[in-house]
PDB file of C-alpha atoms in Angstrom:
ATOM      1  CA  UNK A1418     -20.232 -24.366 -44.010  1.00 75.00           C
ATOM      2  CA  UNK A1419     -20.312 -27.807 -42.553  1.00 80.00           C
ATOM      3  CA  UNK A1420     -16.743 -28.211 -44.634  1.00 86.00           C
ATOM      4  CA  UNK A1421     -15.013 -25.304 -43.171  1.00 86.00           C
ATOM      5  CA  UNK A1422     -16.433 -27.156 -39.705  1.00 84.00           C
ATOM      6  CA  UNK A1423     -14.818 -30.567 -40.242  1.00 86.00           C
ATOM      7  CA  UNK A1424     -11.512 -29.171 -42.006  1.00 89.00           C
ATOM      8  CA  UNK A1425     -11.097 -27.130 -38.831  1.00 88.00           C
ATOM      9  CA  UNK A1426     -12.379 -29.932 -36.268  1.00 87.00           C
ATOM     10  CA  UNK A1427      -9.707 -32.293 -37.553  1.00 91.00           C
ATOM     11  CA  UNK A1428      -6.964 -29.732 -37.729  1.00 92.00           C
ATOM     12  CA  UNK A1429      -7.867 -29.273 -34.272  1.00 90.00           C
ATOM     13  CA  UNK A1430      -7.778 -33.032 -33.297  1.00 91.00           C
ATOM     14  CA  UNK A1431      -4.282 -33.261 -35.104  1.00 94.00           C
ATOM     15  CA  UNK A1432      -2.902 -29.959 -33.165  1.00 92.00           C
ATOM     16  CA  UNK A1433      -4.255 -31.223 -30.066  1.00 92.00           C
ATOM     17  CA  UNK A1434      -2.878 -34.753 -30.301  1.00 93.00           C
ATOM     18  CA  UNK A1435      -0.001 -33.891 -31.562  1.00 94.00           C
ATOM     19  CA  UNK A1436       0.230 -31.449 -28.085  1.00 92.00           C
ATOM     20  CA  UNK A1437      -0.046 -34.635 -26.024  1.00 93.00           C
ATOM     21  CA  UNK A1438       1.985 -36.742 -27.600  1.00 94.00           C
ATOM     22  CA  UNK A1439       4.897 -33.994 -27.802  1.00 94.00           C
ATOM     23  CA  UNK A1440       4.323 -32.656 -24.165  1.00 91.00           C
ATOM     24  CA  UNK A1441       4.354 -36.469 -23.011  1.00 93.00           C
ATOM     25  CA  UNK A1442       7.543 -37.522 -24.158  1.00 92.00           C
ATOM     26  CA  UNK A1443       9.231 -34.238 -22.871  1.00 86.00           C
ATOM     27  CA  UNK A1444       9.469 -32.110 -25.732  1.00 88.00           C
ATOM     28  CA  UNK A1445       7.849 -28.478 -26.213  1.00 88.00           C
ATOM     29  CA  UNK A1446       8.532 -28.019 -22.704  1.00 86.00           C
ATOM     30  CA  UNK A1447       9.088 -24.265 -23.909  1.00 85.00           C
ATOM     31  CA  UNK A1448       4.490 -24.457 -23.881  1.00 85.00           C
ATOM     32  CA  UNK A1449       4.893 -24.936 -20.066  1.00 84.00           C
ATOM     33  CA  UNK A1450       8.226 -23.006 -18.617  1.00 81.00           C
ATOM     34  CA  UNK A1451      10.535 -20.398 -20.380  1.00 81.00           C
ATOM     35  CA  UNK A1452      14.129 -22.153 -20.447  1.00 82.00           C
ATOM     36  CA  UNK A1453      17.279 -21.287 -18.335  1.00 80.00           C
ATOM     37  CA  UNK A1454      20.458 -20.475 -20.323  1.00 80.00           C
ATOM     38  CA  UNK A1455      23.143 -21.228 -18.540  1.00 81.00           C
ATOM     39  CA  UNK A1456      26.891 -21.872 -19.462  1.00 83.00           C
ATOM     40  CA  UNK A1457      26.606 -25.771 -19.356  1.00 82.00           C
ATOM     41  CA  UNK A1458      23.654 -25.569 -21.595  1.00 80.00           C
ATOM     42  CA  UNK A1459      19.764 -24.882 -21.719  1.00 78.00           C
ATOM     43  CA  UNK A1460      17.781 -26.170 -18.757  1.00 80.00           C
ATOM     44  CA  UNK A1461      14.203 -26.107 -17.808  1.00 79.00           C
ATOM     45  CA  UNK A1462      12.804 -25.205 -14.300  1.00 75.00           C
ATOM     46  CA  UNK A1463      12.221 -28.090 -11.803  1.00 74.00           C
ATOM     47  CA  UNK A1464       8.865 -29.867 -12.245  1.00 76.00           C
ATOM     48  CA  UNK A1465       8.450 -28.955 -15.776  1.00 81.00           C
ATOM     49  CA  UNK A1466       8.367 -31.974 -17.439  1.00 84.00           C
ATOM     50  CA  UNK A1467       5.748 -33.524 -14.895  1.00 85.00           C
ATOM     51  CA  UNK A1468       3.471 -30.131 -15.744  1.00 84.00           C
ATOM     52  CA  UNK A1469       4.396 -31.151 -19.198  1.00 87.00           C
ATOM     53  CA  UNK A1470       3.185 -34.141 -18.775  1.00 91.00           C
ATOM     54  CA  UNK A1471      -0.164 -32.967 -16.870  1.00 90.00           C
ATOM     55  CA  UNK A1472      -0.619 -30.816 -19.675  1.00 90.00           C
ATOM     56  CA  UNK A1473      -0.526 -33.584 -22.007  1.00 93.00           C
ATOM     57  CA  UNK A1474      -3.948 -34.775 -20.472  1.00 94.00           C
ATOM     58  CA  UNK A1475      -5.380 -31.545 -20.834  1.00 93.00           C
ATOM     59  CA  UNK A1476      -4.482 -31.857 -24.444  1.00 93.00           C
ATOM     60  CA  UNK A1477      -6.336 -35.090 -24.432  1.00 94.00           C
ATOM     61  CA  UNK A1478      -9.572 -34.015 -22.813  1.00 94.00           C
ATOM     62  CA  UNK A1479      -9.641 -31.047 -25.497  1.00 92.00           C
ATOM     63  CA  UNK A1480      -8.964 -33.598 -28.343  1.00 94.00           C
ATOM     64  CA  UNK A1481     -12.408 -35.517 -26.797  1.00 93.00           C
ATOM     65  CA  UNK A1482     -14.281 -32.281 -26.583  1.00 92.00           C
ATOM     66  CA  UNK A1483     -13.651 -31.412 -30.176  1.00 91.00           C
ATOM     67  CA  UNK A1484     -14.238 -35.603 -31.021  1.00 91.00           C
ATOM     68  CA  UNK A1485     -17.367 -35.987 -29.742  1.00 91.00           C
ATOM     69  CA  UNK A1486     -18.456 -32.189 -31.031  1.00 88.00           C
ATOM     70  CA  UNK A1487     -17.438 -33.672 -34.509  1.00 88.00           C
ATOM     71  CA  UNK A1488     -19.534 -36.572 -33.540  1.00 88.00           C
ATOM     72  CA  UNK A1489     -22.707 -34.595 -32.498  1.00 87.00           C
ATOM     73  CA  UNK A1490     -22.020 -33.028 -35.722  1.00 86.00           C
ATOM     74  CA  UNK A1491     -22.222 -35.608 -37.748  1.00 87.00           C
ATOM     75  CA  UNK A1492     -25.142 -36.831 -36.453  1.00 88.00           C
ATOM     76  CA  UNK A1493     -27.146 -33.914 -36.726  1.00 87.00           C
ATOM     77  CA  UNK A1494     -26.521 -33.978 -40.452  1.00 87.00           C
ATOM     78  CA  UNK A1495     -26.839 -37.457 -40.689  1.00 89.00           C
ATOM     79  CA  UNK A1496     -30.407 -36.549 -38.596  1.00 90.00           C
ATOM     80  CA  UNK A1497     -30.308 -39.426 -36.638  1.00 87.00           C
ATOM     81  CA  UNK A1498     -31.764 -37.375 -32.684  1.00 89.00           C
ATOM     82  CA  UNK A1499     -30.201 -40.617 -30.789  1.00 90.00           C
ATOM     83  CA  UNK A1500     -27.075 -39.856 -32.024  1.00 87.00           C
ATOM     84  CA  UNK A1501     -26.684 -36.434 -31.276  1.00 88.00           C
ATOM     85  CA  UNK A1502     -28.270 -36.577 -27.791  1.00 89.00           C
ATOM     86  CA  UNK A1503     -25.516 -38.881 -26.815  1.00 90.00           C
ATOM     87  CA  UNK A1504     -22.749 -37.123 -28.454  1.00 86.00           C
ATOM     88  CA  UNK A1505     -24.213 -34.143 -26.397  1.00 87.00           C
ATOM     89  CA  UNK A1506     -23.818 -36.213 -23.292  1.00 92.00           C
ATOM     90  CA  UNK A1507     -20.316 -37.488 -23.898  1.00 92.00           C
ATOM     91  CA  UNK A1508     -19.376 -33.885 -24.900  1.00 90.00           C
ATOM     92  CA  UNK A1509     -20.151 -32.494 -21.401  1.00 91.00           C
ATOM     93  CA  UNK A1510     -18.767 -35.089 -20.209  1.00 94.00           C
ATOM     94  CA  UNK A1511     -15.711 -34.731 -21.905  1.00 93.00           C
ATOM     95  CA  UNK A1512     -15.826 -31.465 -21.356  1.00 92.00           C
ATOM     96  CA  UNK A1513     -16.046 -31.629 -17.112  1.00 95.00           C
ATOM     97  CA  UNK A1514     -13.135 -33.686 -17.472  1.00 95.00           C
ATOM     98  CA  UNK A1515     -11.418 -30.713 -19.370  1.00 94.00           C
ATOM     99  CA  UNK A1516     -11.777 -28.657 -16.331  1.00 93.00           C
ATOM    100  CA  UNK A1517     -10.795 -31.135 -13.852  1.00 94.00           C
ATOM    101  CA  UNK A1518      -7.447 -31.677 -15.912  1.00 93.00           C
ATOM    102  CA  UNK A1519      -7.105 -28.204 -15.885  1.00 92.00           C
ATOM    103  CA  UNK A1520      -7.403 -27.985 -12.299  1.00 90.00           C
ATOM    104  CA  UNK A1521      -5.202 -30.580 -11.289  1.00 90.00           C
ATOM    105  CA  UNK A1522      -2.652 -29.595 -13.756  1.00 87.00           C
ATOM    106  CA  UNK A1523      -2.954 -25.576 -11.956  1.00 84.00           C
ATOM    107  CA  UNK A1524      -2.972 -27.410  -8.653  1.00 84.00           C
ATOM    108  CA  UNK A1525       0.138 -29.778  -9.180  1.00 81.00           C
ATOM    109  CA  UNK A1526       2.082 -27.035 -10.825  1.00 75.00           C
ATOM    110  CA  UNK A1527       1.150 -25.108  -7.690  1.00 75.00           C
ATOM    111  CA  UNK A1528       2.278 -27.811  -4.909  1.00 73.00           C
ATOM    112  CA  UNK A1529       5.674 -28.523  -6.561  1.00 66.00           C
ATOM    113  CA  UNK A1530       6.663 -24.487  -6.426  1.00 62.00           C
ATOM    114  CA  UNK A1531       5.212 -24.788  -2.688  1.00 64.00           C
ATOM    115  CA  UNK A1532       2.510 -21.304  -3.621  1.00 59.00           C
ATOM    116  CA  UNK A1533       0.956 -20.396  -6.438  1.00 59.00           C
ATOM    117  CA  UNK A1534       3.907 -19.345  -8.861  1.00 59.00           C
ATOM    118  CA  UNK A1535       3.033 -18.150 -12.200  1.00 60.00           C
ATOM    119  CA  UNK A1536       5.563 -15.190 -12.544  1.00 56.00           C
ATOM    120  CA  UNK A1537       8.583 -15.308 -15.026  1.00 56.00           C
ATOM    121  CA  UNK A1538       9.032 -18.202 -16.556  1.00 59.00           C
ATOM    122  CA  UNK A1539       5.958 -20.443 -15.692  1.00 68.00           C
ATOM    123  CA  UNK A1540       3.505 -17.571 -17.276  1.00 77.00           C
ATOM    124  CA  UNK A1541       3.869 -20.013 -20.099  1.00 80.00           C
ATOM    125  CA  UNK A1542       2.020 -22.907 -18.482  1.00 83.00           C
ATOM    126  CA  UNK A1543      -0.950 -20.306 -17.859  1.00 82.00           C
ATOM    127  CA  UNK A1544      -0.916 -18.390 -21.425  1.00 85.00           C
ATOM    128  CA  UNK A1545      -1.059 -21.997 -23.113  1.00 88.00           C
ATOM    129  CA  UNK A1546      -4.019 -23.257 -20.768  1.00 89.00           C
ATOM    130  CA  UNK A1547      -6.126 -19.989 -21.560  1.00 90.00           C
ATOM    131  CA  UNK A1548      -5.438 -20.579 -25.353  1.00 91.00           C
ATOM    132  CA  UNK A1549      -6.911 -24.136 -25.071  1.00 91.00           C
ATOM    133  CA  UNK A1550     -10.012 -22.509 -23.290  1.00 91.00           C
ATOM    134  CA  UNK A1551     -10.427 -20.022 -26.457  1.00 92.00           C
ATOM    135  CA  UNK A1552     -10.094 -22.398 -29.142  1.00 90.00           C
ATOM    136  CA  UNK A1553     -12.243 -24.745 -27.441  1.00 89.00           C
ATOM    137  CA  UNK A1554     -14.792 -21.814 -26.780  1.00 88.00           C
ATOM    138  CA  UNK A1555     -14.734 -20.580 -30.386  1.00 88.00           C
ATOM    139  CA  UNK A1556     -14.864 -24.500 -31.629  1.00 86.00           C
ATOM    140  CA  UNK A1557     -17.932 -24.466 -29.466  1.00 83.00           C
ATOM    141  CA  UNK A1558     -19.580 -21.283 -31.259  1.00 84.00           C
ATOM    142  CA  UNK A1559     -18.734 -23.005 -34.566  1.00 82.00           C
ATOM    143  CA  UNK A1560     -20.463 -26.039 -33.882  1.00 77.00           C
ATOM    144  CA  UNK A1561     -23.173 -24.479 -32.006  1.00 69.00           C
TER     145      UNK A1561
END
């Protein structure tokens, strides 16, 4: 079992690195807004690569989460009780600053549309932050 745990704790930390690097430098902005077809090309909506890019740090805080739950891991097999006591630390930690970056990321997105705008296109942005929650919830059952 502890296999099937670290095979899927580092496919997570590649997914969810390879998130914020992507959604950093502009690309998979498709995660955050759906795209505008118009006859002079494809174009996102205003302020999407900025929520891309706020995104990307939510993508960094999960990559931490699932780090130092790896770590906490690993100590508990390796049974040293200092070393998973301070994973557990830095794991809520990491994980408060999950939620904060999802909050400001909810609360930017907000201020640049003026309300709170999550119909048509920008359902996205809220479909891809609930699917970090899950995974990061079910990584937390695994490791529990």
């Amino acid at each position: 079992m502890e296999i099937v745990r670290f095979a899927v704790g580092i496919a997570l930390l590649v997914a969810s690195a390879l998130l914020a690097v992507q959604l950093w430098n502009g690309r998979w902005q498709f995660l955050v807004a759906r795209p505008e077809h118009t006859r002079k090309g494809t174009f996102f909506p205003a302020g999407t690569r900025e929520t891309g890019r706020r995104l990307s740090w939510v993508m960094v805080a999960c990559f931490a989460v699932v780090a130092t739950l790896m770590a906490s891991e690993m100590g508990r097999l390796a049974g040293s009780a200092l070393f998973v006591q301070a994973g557990f630390v830095v794991s809520g930690v990491a994980l408060l600053a999950y939620g904060g970056c999802i909050v400001w990321t909810v609360a930017c997105h907000c201020k640049v549309h003026g309300r709170p705008y999550f119909a048509g296109g920008s359902s996205r942005l809220v479909v891809t932050l609930a699917a970090t929650c899950i995974v990061l919830t079910a990584l937390s059952l695994l490791f529990a």
